[in-house]
JSON list of C-alpha atoms in Angstrom, two decimals:
[
{"chain": "I", "resi": 1, "resn": "UNK", "atom": "CA", "xyz": [14.58, -5.54, -10.82]},
{"chain": "I", "resi": 2, "resn": "UNK", "atom": "CA", "xyz": [15.38, -6.06, -7.11]},
{"chain": "I", "resi": 3, "resn": "UNK", "atom": "CA", "xyz": [13.79, -3.29, -5.05]},
{"chain": "I", "resi": 4, "resn": "UNK", "atom": "CA", "xyz": [15.29, -1.65, -1.97]},
{"chain": "I", "resi": 5, "resn": "UNK", "atom": "CA", "xyz": [12.24, -1.44, 0.32]},
{"chain": "I", "resi": 6, "resn": "UNK", "atom": "CA", "xyz": [14.08, -3.35, 3.06]},
{"chain": "I", "resi": 7, "resn": "UNK", "atom": "CA", "xyz": [16.83, -0.74, 3.42]},
{"chain": "I", "resi": 8, "resn": "UNK", "atom": "CA", "xyz": [14.84, 2.45, 2.80]},
{"chain": "I", "resi": 9, "resn": "UNK", "atom": "CA", "xyz": [14.24, 3.08, 6.54]},
{"chain": "I", "resi": 10, "resn": "UNK", "atom": "CA", "xyz": [18.01, 2.92, 7.11]},
{"chain": "I", "resi": 11, "resn": "UNK", "atom": "CA", "xyz": [18.50, 5.17, 4.07]},
{"chain": "I", "resi": 12, "resn": "UNK", "atom": "CA", "xyz": [16.06, 7.66, 5.59]},
{"chain": "I", "resi": 13, "resn": "UNK", "atom": "CA", "xyz": [17.83, 7.50, 8.95]},
{"chain": "I", "resi": 14, "resn": "UNK", "atom": "CA", "xyz": [21.27, 7.91, 7.33]},
{"chain": "I", "resi": 15, "resn": "UNK", "atom": "CA", "xyz": [22.65, 4.73, 8.91]},
{"chain": "I", "resi": 16, "resn": "UNK", "atom": "CA", "xyz": [23.69, 2.89, 5.72]},
{"chain": "I", "resi": 17, "resn": "UNK", "atom": "CA", "xyz": [27.39, 2.48, 5.05]},
{"chain": "I", "resi": 18, "resn": "UNK", "atom": "CA", "xyz": [28.81, 4.42, 2.10]},
{"chain": "I", "resi": 19, "resn": "UNK", "atom": "CA", "xyz": [28.63, 1.52, -0.37]},
{"chain": "I", "resi": 20, "resn": "UNK", "atom": "CA", "xyz": [25.05, 0.58, 0.45]},
{"chain": "I", "resi": 21, "resn": "UNK", "atom": "CA", "xyz": [24.01, 4.23, 0.38]},
{"chain": "I", "resi": 22, "resn": "UNK", "atom": "CA", "xyz": [25.51, 4.75, -3.08]},
{"chain": "I", "resi": 23, "resn": "UNK", "atom": "CA", "xyz": [23.86, 1.56, -4.36]},
{"chain": "I", "resi": 24, "resn": "UNK", "atom": "CA", "xyz": [20.50, 2.70, -2.98]},
{"chain": "I", "resi": 25, "resn": "UNK", "atom": "CA", "xyz": [20.88, 6.13, -4.60]},
{"chain": "I", "resi": 26, "resn": "UNK", "atom": "CA", "xyz": [21.66, 4.51, -7.96]},
{"chain": "I", "resi": 27, "resn": "UNK", "atom": "CA", "xyz": [18.61, 2.27, -7.68]},
{"chain": "I", "resi": 28, "resn": "UNK", "atom": "CA", "xyz": [16.34, 5.17, -6.72]},
{"chain": "I", "resi": 29, "resn": "UNK", "atom": "CA", "xyz": [17.50, 7.07, -9.81]},
{"chain": "I", "resi": 30, "resn": "UNK", "atom": "CA", "xyz": [16.15, 4.24, -11.98]},
{"chain": "I", "resi": 31, "resn": "UNK", "atom": "CA", "xyz": [13.16, 2.83, -10.06]},
{"chain": "I", "resi": 32, "resn": "UNK", "atom": "CA", "xyz": [9.97, 4.91, -9.89]},
{"chain": "I", "resi": 33, "resn": "UNK", "atom": "CA", "xyz": [8.34, 2.47, -7.45]},
{"chain": "I", "resi": 34, "resn": "UNK", "atom": "CA", "xyz": [11.10, 2.79, -4.87]},
{"chain": "I", "resi": 35, "resn": "UNK", "atom": "CA", "xyz": [11.24, 6.57, -5.40]},
{"chain": "I", "resi": 36, "resn": "UNK", "atom": "CA", "xyz": [7.56, 6.73, -4.45]},
{"chain": "I", "resi": 37, "resn": "UNK", "atom": "CA", "xyz": [8.26, 4.87, -1.20]},
{"chain": "I", "resi": 38, "resn": "UNK", "atom": "CA", "xyz": [11.39, 6.97, -0.57]},
{"chain": "I", "resi": 39, "resn": "UNK", "atom": "CA", "xyz": [9.34, 10.14, -1.02]},
{"chain": "I", "resi": 40, "resn": "UNK", "atom": "CA", "xyz": [7.20, 9.05, 1.93]},
{"chain": "I", "resi": 41, "resn": "UNK", "atom": "CA", "xyz": [10.33, 8.81, 4.08]},
{"chain": "I", "resi": 42, "resn": "UNK", "atom": "CA", "xyz": [12.01, 11.96, 2.76]},
{"chain": "I", "resi": 43, "resn": "UNK", "atom": "CA", "xyz": [10.68, 14.27, 5.53]},
{"chain": "I", "resi": 44, "resn": "UNK", "atom": "CA", "xyz": [12.28, 11.92, 8.07]},
{"chain": "I", "resi": 45, "resn": "UNK", "atom": "CA", "xyz": [15.61, 12.02, 6.24]},
{"chain": "I", "resi": 46, "resn": "UNK", "atom": "CA", "xyz": [15.53, 15.78, 5.91]},
{"chain": "I", "resi": 47, "resn": "UNK", "atom": "CA", "xyz": [14.72, 16.19, 9.59]},
{"chain": "I", "resi": 48, "resn": "UNK", "atom": "CA", "xyz": [17.61, 13.99, 10.66]},
{"chain": "I", "resi": 49, "resn": "UNK", "atom": "CA", "xyz": [20.01, 15.59, 8.18]},
{"chain": "I", "resi": 50, "resn": "UNK", "atom": "CA", "xyz": [19.33, 18.92, 9.89]},
{"chain": "I", "resi": 51, "resn": "UNK", "atom": "CA", "xyz": [20.72, 17.54, 13.15]},
{"chain": "I", "resi": 52, "resn": "UNK", "atom": "CA", "xyz": [24.29, 18.75, 13.65]},
{"chain": "I", "resi": 53, "resn": "UNK", "atom": "CA", "xyz": [24.95, 17.61, 17.23]},
{"chain": "I", "resi": 54, "resn": "UNK", "atom": "CA", "xyz": [24.91, 14.80, 18.05]},
{"chain": "I", "resi": 55, "resn": "UNK", "atom": "CA", "xyz": [25.92, 13.10, 14.80]},
{"chain": "I", "resi": 56, "resn": "UNK", "atom": "CA", "xyz": [24.13, 9.94, 15.86]},
{"chain": "I", "resi": 57, "resn": "UNK", "atom": "CA", "xyz": [20.45, 10.69, 16.59]},
{"chain": "I", "resi": 58, "resn": "UNK", "atom": "CA", "xyz": [19.49, 9.96, 20.22]},
{"chain": "I", "resi": 59, "resn": "UNK", "atom": "CA", "xyz": [17.78, 6.57, 20.76]},
{"chain": "I", "resi": 60, "resn": "UNK", "atom": "CA", "xyz": [14.48, 8.25, 21.60]},
{"chain": "I", "resi": 61, "resn": "UNK", "atom": "CA", "xyz": [14.52, 10.05, 18.23]},
{"chain": "I", "resi": 62, "resn": "UNK", "atom": "CA", "xyz": [15.14, 6.79, 16.38]},
{"chain": "I", "resi": 63, "resn": "UNK", "atom": "CA", "xyz": [12.37, 5.08, 18.34]},
{"chain": "I", "resi": 64, "resn": "UNK", "atom": "CA", "xyz": [9.94, 7.87, 17.53]},
{"chain": "I", "resi": 65, "resn": "UNK", "atom": "CA", "xyz": [10.86, 7.81, 13.84]},
{"chain": "I", "resi": 66, "resn": "UNK", "atom": "CA", "xyz": [10.47, 4.04, 13.61]},
{"chain": "I", "resi": 67, "resn": "UNK", "atom": "CA", "xyz": [7.12, 4.23, 15.39]},
{"chain": "I", "resi": 68, "resn": "UNK", "atom": "CA", "xyz": [5.92, 6.79, 12.84]},
{"chain": "I", "resi": 69, "resn": "UNK", "atom": "CA", "xyz": [7.05, 4.60, 9.94]},
{"chain": "I", "resi": 70, "resn": "UNK", "atom": "CA", "xyz": [5.69, 1.32, 11.28]},
{"chain": "I", "resi": 71, "resn": "UNK", "atom": "CA", "xyz": [2.99, 2.18, 13.83]},
{"chain": "I", "resi": 72, "resn": "UNK", "atom": "CA", "xyz": [-0.80, 2.66, 13.59]},
{"chain": "I", "resi": 73, "resn": "UNK", "atom": "CA", "xyz": [-0.44, 6.26, 12.40]},
{"chain": "I", "resi": 74, "resn": "UNK", "atom": "CA", "xyz": [1.79, 5.51, 9.43]},
{"chain": "I", "resi": 75, "resn": "UNK", "atom": "CA", "xyz": [-1.13, 5.70, 6.99]},
{"chain": "I", "resi": 76, "resn": "UNK", "atom": "CA", "xyz": [-2.64, 8.88, 8.41]},
{"chain": "I", "resi": 77, "resn": "UNK", "atom": "CA", "xyz": [-1.47, 10.88, 5.38]},
{"chain": "I", "resi": 78, "resn": "UNK", "atom": "CA", "xyz": [-4.15, 9.06, 3.37]},
{"chain": "I", "resi": 79, "resn": "UNK", "atom": "CA", "xyz": [-6.99, 10.04, 5.75]},
{"chain": "I", "resi": 80, "resn": "UNK", "atom": "CA", "xyz": [-8.59, 12.66, 3.50]},
{"chain": "I", "resi": 81, "resn": "UNK", "atom": "CA", "xyz": [-8.36, 10.49, 0.39]},
{"chain": "I", "resi": 82, "resn": "UNK", "atom": "CA", "xyz": [-9.75, 7.43, 2.17]},
{"chain": "I", "resi": 83, "resn": "UNK", "atom": "CA", "xyz": [-12.56, 9.56, 3.61]},
{"chain": "I", "resi": 84, "resn": "UNK", "atom": "CA", "xyz": [-13.57, 10.65, 0.09]},
{"chain": "I", "resi": 85, "resn": "UNK", "atom": "CA", "xyz": [-13.00, 7.14, -1.31]},
{"chain": "I", "resi": 86, "resn": "UNK", "atom": "CA", "xyz": [-15.41, 5.48, 1.16]},
{"chain": "I", "resi": 87, "resn": "UNK", "atom": "CA", "xyz": [-17.61, 8.58, 1.78]},
{"chain": "I", "resi": 88, "resn": "UNK", "atom": "CA", "xyz": [-16.64, 8.76, 5.46]},
{"chain": "I", "resi": 89, "resn": "UNK", "atom": "CA", "xyz": [-15.76, 11.52, 7.87]},
{"chain": "I", "resi": 90, "resn": "UNK", "atom": "CA", "xyz": [-12.05, 12.09, 8.35]},
{"chain": "I", "resi": 91, "resn": "UNK", "atom": "CA", "xyz": [-12.29, 10.72, 11.89]},
{"chain": "I", "resi": 92, "resn": "UNK", "atom": "CA", "xyz": [-13.84, 7.47, 10.66]},
{"chain": "I", "resi": 93, "resn": "UNK", "atom": "CA", "xyz": [-11.27, 7.22, 7.88]},
{"chain": "I", "resi": 94, "resn": "UNK", "atom": "CA", "xyz": [-8.47, 7.56, 10.45]},
{"chain": "I", "resi": 95, "resn": "UNK", "atom": "CA", "xyz": [-10.07, 4.80, 12.52]},
{"chain": "I", "resi": 96, "resn": "UNK", "atom": "CA", "xyz": [-10.15, 2.53, 9.45]},
{"chain": "I", "resi": 97, "resn": "UNK", "atom": "CA", "xyz": [-6.48, 3.23, 8.73]},
{"chain": "I", "resi": 98, "resn": "UNK", "atom": "CA", "xyz": [-5.46, 2.63, 12.33]},
{"chain": "I", "resi": 99, "resn": "UNK", "atom": "CA", "xyz": [-7.32, -0.71, 12.34]},
{"chain": "I", "resi": 100, "resn": "UNK", "atom": "CA", "xyz": [-4.76, -2.02, 9.82]},
{"chain": "I", "resi": 101, "resn": "UNK", "atom": "CA", "xyz": [-2.32, -2.45, 12.73]},
{"chain": "I", "resi": 102, "resn": "UNK", "atom": "CA", "xyz": [-4.84, -4.48, 14.78]},
{"chain": "I", "resi": 103, "resn": "UNK", "atom": "CA", "xyz": [-4.44, -8.23, 14.03]},
{"chain": "I", "resi": 104, "resn": "UNK", "atom": "CA", "xyz": [-7.95, -8.93, 15.31]},
{"chain": "I", "resi": 105, "resn": "UNK", "atom": "CA", "xyz": [-9.48, -6.62, 12.66]},
{"chain": "I", "resi": 106, "resn": "UNK", "atom": "CA", "xyz": [-8.47, -8.90, 9.79]},
{"chain": "I", "resi": 107, "resn": "UNK", "atom": "CA", "xyz": [-10.45, -11.78, 8.33]},
{"chain": "I", "resi": 108, "resn": "UNK", "atom": "CA", "xyz": [-9.41, -14.31, 5.66]},
{"chain": "I", "resi": 109, "resn": "UNK", "atom": "CA", "xyz": [-9.42, -12.77, 2.20]},
{"chain": "I", "resi": 110, "resn": "UNK", "atom": "CA", "xyz": [-10.74, -14.16, -1.09]},
{"chain": "I", "resi": 111, "resn": "UNK", "atom": "CA", "xyz": [-7.47, -15.93, -2.02]},
{"chain": "I", "resi": 112, "resn": "UNK", "atom": "CA", "xyz": [-4.69, -17.68, -0.13]},
{"chain": "I", "resi": 113, "resn": "UNK", "atom": "CA", "xyz": [-2.17, -15.15, 1.14]},
{"chain": "I", "resi": 114, "resn": "UNK", "atom": "CA", "xyz": [-4.74, -12.38, 1.45]},
{"chain": "I", "resi": 115, "resn": "UNK", "atom": "CA", "xyz": [-6.66, -10.77, 4.32]},
{"chain": "I", "resi": 116, "resn": "UNK", "atom": "CA", "xyz": [-9.55, -8.31, 4.44]},
{"chain": "I", "resi": 117, "resn": "UNK", "atom": "CA", "xyz": [-10.97, -5.66, 6.75]},
{"chain": "I", "resi": 118, "resn": "UNK", "atom": "CA", "xyz": [-14.59, -4.90, 5.76]},
{"chain": "I", "resi": 119, "resn": "UNK", "atom": "CA", "xyz": [-15.45, -1.19, 5.75]},
{"chain": "I", "resi": 120, "resn": "UNK", "atom": "CA", "xyz": [-18.89, 0.28, 6.39]},
{"chain": "I", "resi": 121, "resn": "UNK", "atom": "CA", "xyz": [-19.24, 3.01, 3.76]},
{"chain": "I", "resi": 122, "resn": "UNK", "atom": "CA", "xyz": [-21.13, 6.29, 3.73]},
{"chain": "I", "resi": 123, "resn": "UNK", "atom": "CA", "xyz": [-24.42, 7.03, 1.88]},
{"chain": "I", "resi": 124, "resn": "UNK", "atom": "CA", "xyz": [-22.77, 7.89, -1.45]},
{"chain": "I", "resi": 125, "resn": "UNK", "atom": "CA", "xyz": [-21.26, 4.38, -1.61]},
{"chain": "I", "resi": 126, "resn": "UNK", "atom": "CA", "xyz": [-24.32, 2.51, -0.35]},
{"chain": "I", "resi": 127, "resn": "UNK", "atom": "CA", "xyz": [-24.70, -0.95, -1.86]},
{"chain": "I", "resi": 128, "resn": "UNK", "atom": "CA", "xyz": [-21.00, -1.32, -2.73]},
{"chain": "I", "resi": 129, "resn": "UNK", "atom": "CA", "xyz": [-18.67, -3.92, -1.25]},
{"chain": "I", "resi": 130, "resn": "UNK", "atom": "CA", "xyz": [-15.83, -2.10, 0.52]},
{"chain": "I", "resi": 131, "resn": "UNK", "atom": "CA", "xyz": [-12.75, -3.02, 2.47]},
{"chain": "I", "resi": 132, "resn": "UNK", "atom": "CA", "xyz": [-9.01, -2.86, 2.99]},
{"chain": "I", "resi": 133, "resn": "UNK", "atom": "CA", "xyz": [-7.34, -5.75, 1.16]},
{"chain": "I", "resi": 134, "resn": "UNK", "atom": "CA", "xyz": [-3.90, -7.04, 2.10]},
{"chain": "I", "resi": 135, "resn": "UNK", "atom": "CA", "xyz": [-1.95, -9.24, -0.32]},
{"chain": "I", "resi": 136, "resn": "UNK", "atom": "CA", "xyz": [1.33, -10.72, 0.86]},
{"chain": "I", "resi": 137, "resn": "UNK", "atom": "CA", "xyz": [4.33, -10.21, -1.48]},
{"chain": "I", "resi": 138, "resn": "UNK", "atom": "CA", "xyz": [4.15, -12.45, -4.52]},
{"chain": "I", "resi": 139, "resn": "UNK", "atom": "CA", "xyz": [0.50, -13.44, -4.01]},
{"chain": "I", "resi": 140, "resn": "UNK", "atom": "CA", "xyz": [-1.47, -13.57, -7.23]},
{"chain": "I", "resi": 141, "resn": "UNK", "atom": "CA", "xyz": [-5.09, -12.43, -7.46]},
{"chain": "I", "resi": 142, "resn": "UNK", "atom": "CA", "xyz": [-6.51, -14.62, -10.25]},
{"chain": "I", "resi": 143, "resn": "UNK", "atom": "CA", "xyz": [-7.78, -13.27, -13.55]},
{"chain": "I", "resi": 144, "resn": "UNK", "atom": "CA", "xyz": [-11.43, -12.19, -13.25]},
{"chain": "I", "resi": 145, "resn": "UNK", "atom": "CA", "xyz": [-14.20, -10.26, -15.00]},
{"chain": "I", "resi": 146, "resn": "UNK", "atom": "CA", "xyz": [-15.97, -7.29, -13.39]},
{"chain": "I", "resi": 147, "resn": "UNK", "atom": "CA", "xyz": [-19.76, -7.19, -13.62]},
{"chain": "I", "resi": 148, "resn": "UNK", "atom": "CA", "xyz": [-19.78, -3.63, -12.37]},
{"chain": "I", "resi": 149, "resn": "UNK", "atom": "CA", "xyz": [-16.99, -1.15, -11.69]},
{"chain": "I", "resi": 150, "resn": "UNK", "atom": "CA", "xyz": [-14.09, -1.51, -9.25]},
{"chain": "I", "resi": 151, "resn": "UNK", "atom": "CA", "xyz": [-11.85, 1.10, -7.62]},
{"chain": "I", "resi": 152, "resn": "UNK", "atom": "CA", "xyz": [-8.56, 0.53, -5.79]},
{"chain": "I", "resi": 153, "resn": "UNK", "atom": "CA", "xyz": [-6.38, 3.01, -3.88]},
{"chain": "I", "resi": 154, "resn": "UNK", "atom": "CA", "xyz": [-2.95, 1.59, -3.00]},
{"chain": "I", "resi": 155, "resn": "UNK", "atom": "CA", "xyz": [-1.81, 2.53, 0.51]},
{"chain": "I", "resi": 156, "resn": "UNK", "atom": "CA", "xyz": [1.36, 0.45, 0.86]},
{"chain": "I", "resi": 157, "resn": "UNK", "atom": "CA", "xyz": [3.34, -1.93, -1.31]},
{"chain": "I", "resi": 158, "resn": "UNK", "atom": "CA", "xyz": [1.92, -2.28, -4.80]},
{"chain": "I", "resi": 159, "resn": "UNK", "atom": "CA", "xyz": [0.82, -4.73, -7.46]},
{"chain": "I", "resi": 160, "resn": "UNK", "atom": "CA", "xyz": [1.61, -5.61, -11.05]},
{"chain": "I", "resi": 161, "resn": "UNK", "atom": "CA", "xyz": [-1.17, -6.42, -13.49]},
{"chain": "I", "resi": 162, "resn": "UNK", "atom": "CA", "xyz": [-0.82, -9.24, -16.00]},
{"chain": "I", "resi": 163, "resn": "UNK", "atom": "CA", "xyz": [-0.01, -6.70, -18.74]},
{"chain": "I", "resi": 164, "resn": "UNK", "atom": "CA", "xyz": [2.98, -5.43, -16.70]},
{"chain": "I", "resi": 165, "resn": "UNK", "atom": "CA", "xyz": [1.41, -2.19, -15.44]},
{"chain": "I", "resi": 166, "resn": "UNK", "atom": "CA", "xyz": [2.36, -1.46, -11.82]},
{"chain": "I", "resi": 167, "resn": "UNK", "atom": "CA", "xyz": [0.30, 0.50, -9.29]},
{"chain": "I", "resi": 168, "resn": "UNK", "atom": "CA", "xyz": [2.14, 2.06, -6.33]},
{"chain": "I", "resi": 169, "resn": "UNK", "atom": "CA", "xyz": [1.24, 3.84, -3.06]},
{"chain": "I", "resi": 170, "resn": "UNK", "atom": "CA", "xyz": [-0.97, 6.87, -3.59]},
{"chain": "I", "resi": 171, "resn": "UNK", "atom": "CA", "xyz": [-2.14, 5.73, -7.02]},
{"chain": "I", "resi": 172, "resn": "UNK", "atom": "CA", "xyz": [-5.75, 4.85, -7.84]},
{"chain": "I", "resi": 173, "resn": "UNK", "atom": "CA", "xyz": [-6.98, 2.32, -10.34]},
{"chain": "I", "resi": 174, "resn": "UNK", "atom": "CA", "xyz": [-10.49, 2.09, -11.79]},
{"chain": "I", "resi": 175, "resn": "UNK", "atom": "CA", "xyz": [-11.79, -0.92, -13.68]},
{"chain": "I", "resi": 176, "resn": "UNK", "atom": "CA", "xyz": [-14.85, -0.53, -15.87]},
{"chain": "I", "resi": 177, "resn": "UNK", "atom": "CA", "xyz": [-17.74, -2.95, -16.16]},
{"chain": "I", "resi": 178, "resn": "UNK", "atom": "CA", "xyz": [-16.84, -6.07, -18.20]},
{"chain": "I", "resi": 179, "resn": "UNK", "atom": "CA", "xyz": [-13.11, -5.41, -17.81]},
{"chain": "I", "resi": 180, "resn": "UNK", "atom": "CA", "xyz": [-10.88, -8.43, -17.21]},
{"chain": "I", "resi": 181, "resn": "UNK", "atom": "CA", "xyz": [-7.59, -8.54, -15.29]},
{"chain": "I", "resi": 182, "resn": "UNK", "atom": "CA", "xyz": [-5.41, -10.39, -12.80]},
{"chain": "I", "resi": 183, "resn": "UNK", "atom": "CA", "xyz": [-2.56, -9.02, -10.71]},
{"chain": "I", "resi": 184, "resn": "UNK", "atom": "CA", "xyz": [0.29, -9.97, -8.36]},
{"chain": "I", "resi": 185, "resn": "UNK", "atom": "CA", "xyz": [1.54, -8.21, -5.23]},
{"chain": "I", "resi": 186, "resn": "UNK", "atom": "CA", "xyz": [5.03, -6.76, -5.69]},
{"chain": "I", "resi": 187, "resn": "UNK", "atom": "CA", "xyz": [8.03, -7.78, -3.63]},
{"chain": "I", "resi": 188, "resn": "UNK", "atom": "CA", "xyz": [8.63, -5.71, -0.50]},
{"chain": "I", "resi": 189, "resn": "UNK", "atom": "CA", "xyz": [5.96, -4.68, 2.02]},
{"chain": "I", "resi": 190, "resn": "UNK", "atom": "CA", "xyz": [2.55, -6.32, 1.75]},
{"chain": "I", "resi": 191, "resn": "UNK", "atom": "CA", "xyz": [0.20, -4.64, -0.70]},
{"chain": "I", "resi": 192, "resn": "UNK", "atom": "CA", "xyz": [-2.53, -2.69, 1.11]},
{"chain": "I", "resi": 193, "resn": "UNK", "atom": "CA", "xyz": [-5.44, -1.43, -1.00]},
{"chain": "I", "resi": 194, "resn": "UNK", "atom": "CA", "xyz": [-8.62, 0.40, -0.20]},
{"chain": "I", "resi": 195, "resn": "UNK", "atom": "CA", "xyz": [-11.12, -1.30, -2.50]},
{"chain": "I", "resi": 196, "resn": "UNK", "atom": "CA", "xyz": [-14.66, -0.60, -3.69]},
{"chain": "I", "resi": 197, "resn": "UNK", "atom": "CA", "xyz": [-16.66, -3.08, -5.75]},
{"chain": "I", "resi": 198, "resn": "UNK", "atom": "CA", "xyz": [-19.88, -2.33, -7.59]},
{"chain": "I", "resi": 199, "resn": "UNK", "atom": "CA", "xyz": [-21.59, -5.57, -8.58]},
{"chain": "I", "resi": 200, "resn": "UNK", "atom": "CA", "xyz": [-19.82, -8.95, -8.59]},
{"chain": "I", "resi": 201, "resn": "UNK", "atom": "CA", "xyz": [-16.85, -10.62, -10.24]},
{"chain": "I", "resi": 202, "resn": "UNK", "atom": "CA", "xyz": [-16.46, -13.97, -11.97]},
{"chain": "I", "resi": 203, "resn": "UNK", "atom": "CA", "xyz": [-13.12, -15.80, -12.02]},
{"chain": "I", "resi": 204, "resn": "UNK", "atom": "CA", "xyz": [-11.52, -17.42, -15.02]},
{"chain": "I", "resi": 205, "resn": "UNK", "atom": "CA", "xyz": [-9.05, -19.25, -12.77]},
{"chain": "I", "resi": 206, "resn": "UNK", "atom": "CA", "xyz": [-9.69, -21.38, -9.71]},
{"chain": "I", "resi": 207, "resn": "UNK", "atom": "CA", "xyz": [-9.66, -19.37, -6.47]},
{"chain": "I", "resi": 208, "resn": "UNK", "atom": "CA", "xyz": [-8.07, -21.22, -3.59]},
{"chain": "I", "resi": 209, "resn": "UNK", "atom": "CA", "xyz": [-10.20, -21.12, -0.45]},
{"chain": "I", "resi": 210, "resn": "UNK", "atom": "CA", "xyz": [-8.56, -19.43, 2.53]},
{"chain": "I", "resi": 211, "resn": "UNK", "atom": "CA", "xyz": [-7.61, -21.85, 5.31]}
]
């Protein structure tokens, strides 16, 4: 199924032509993944729909909306959940989320097409490996076994496990000790996950070394 992530901002702003808008609405009626992303943009659409004059939103309004959707604060709605996830204060969680927009914060990830921001966790998560993982669309994370538990909270994009199960923004996934899985980032925006790892993992497939 071809998703509509690339036109959802225009859908939210009400700038799609009639045909594209109708096609997007039909797709949203059938695709739970895109509905989840559209729900994030719904307040923007409702705010703009309430504008009567002028019909076309002023340029400064559009600029502000786009900045909210694409800028450092776009993930702020997850601040409380990320704070609990990593055992951080809300202020530290916001700083972690804002760092996603800083290119210098990223380091090469464990597989080609991935990047990682390490996160210093609070006392309740002491001893765990923690970070924000970014997988580019279509990148596969090879099949591996967990020797300890793993938790993932999807912030943007999403991924599909080898069994077909998809995890979307706002959803959490927990893997138990000795569980085995592999997954692939979905098409659309890069998959951003807050991740916690207890113990280590062993790979059944070769892991390409980052350049």
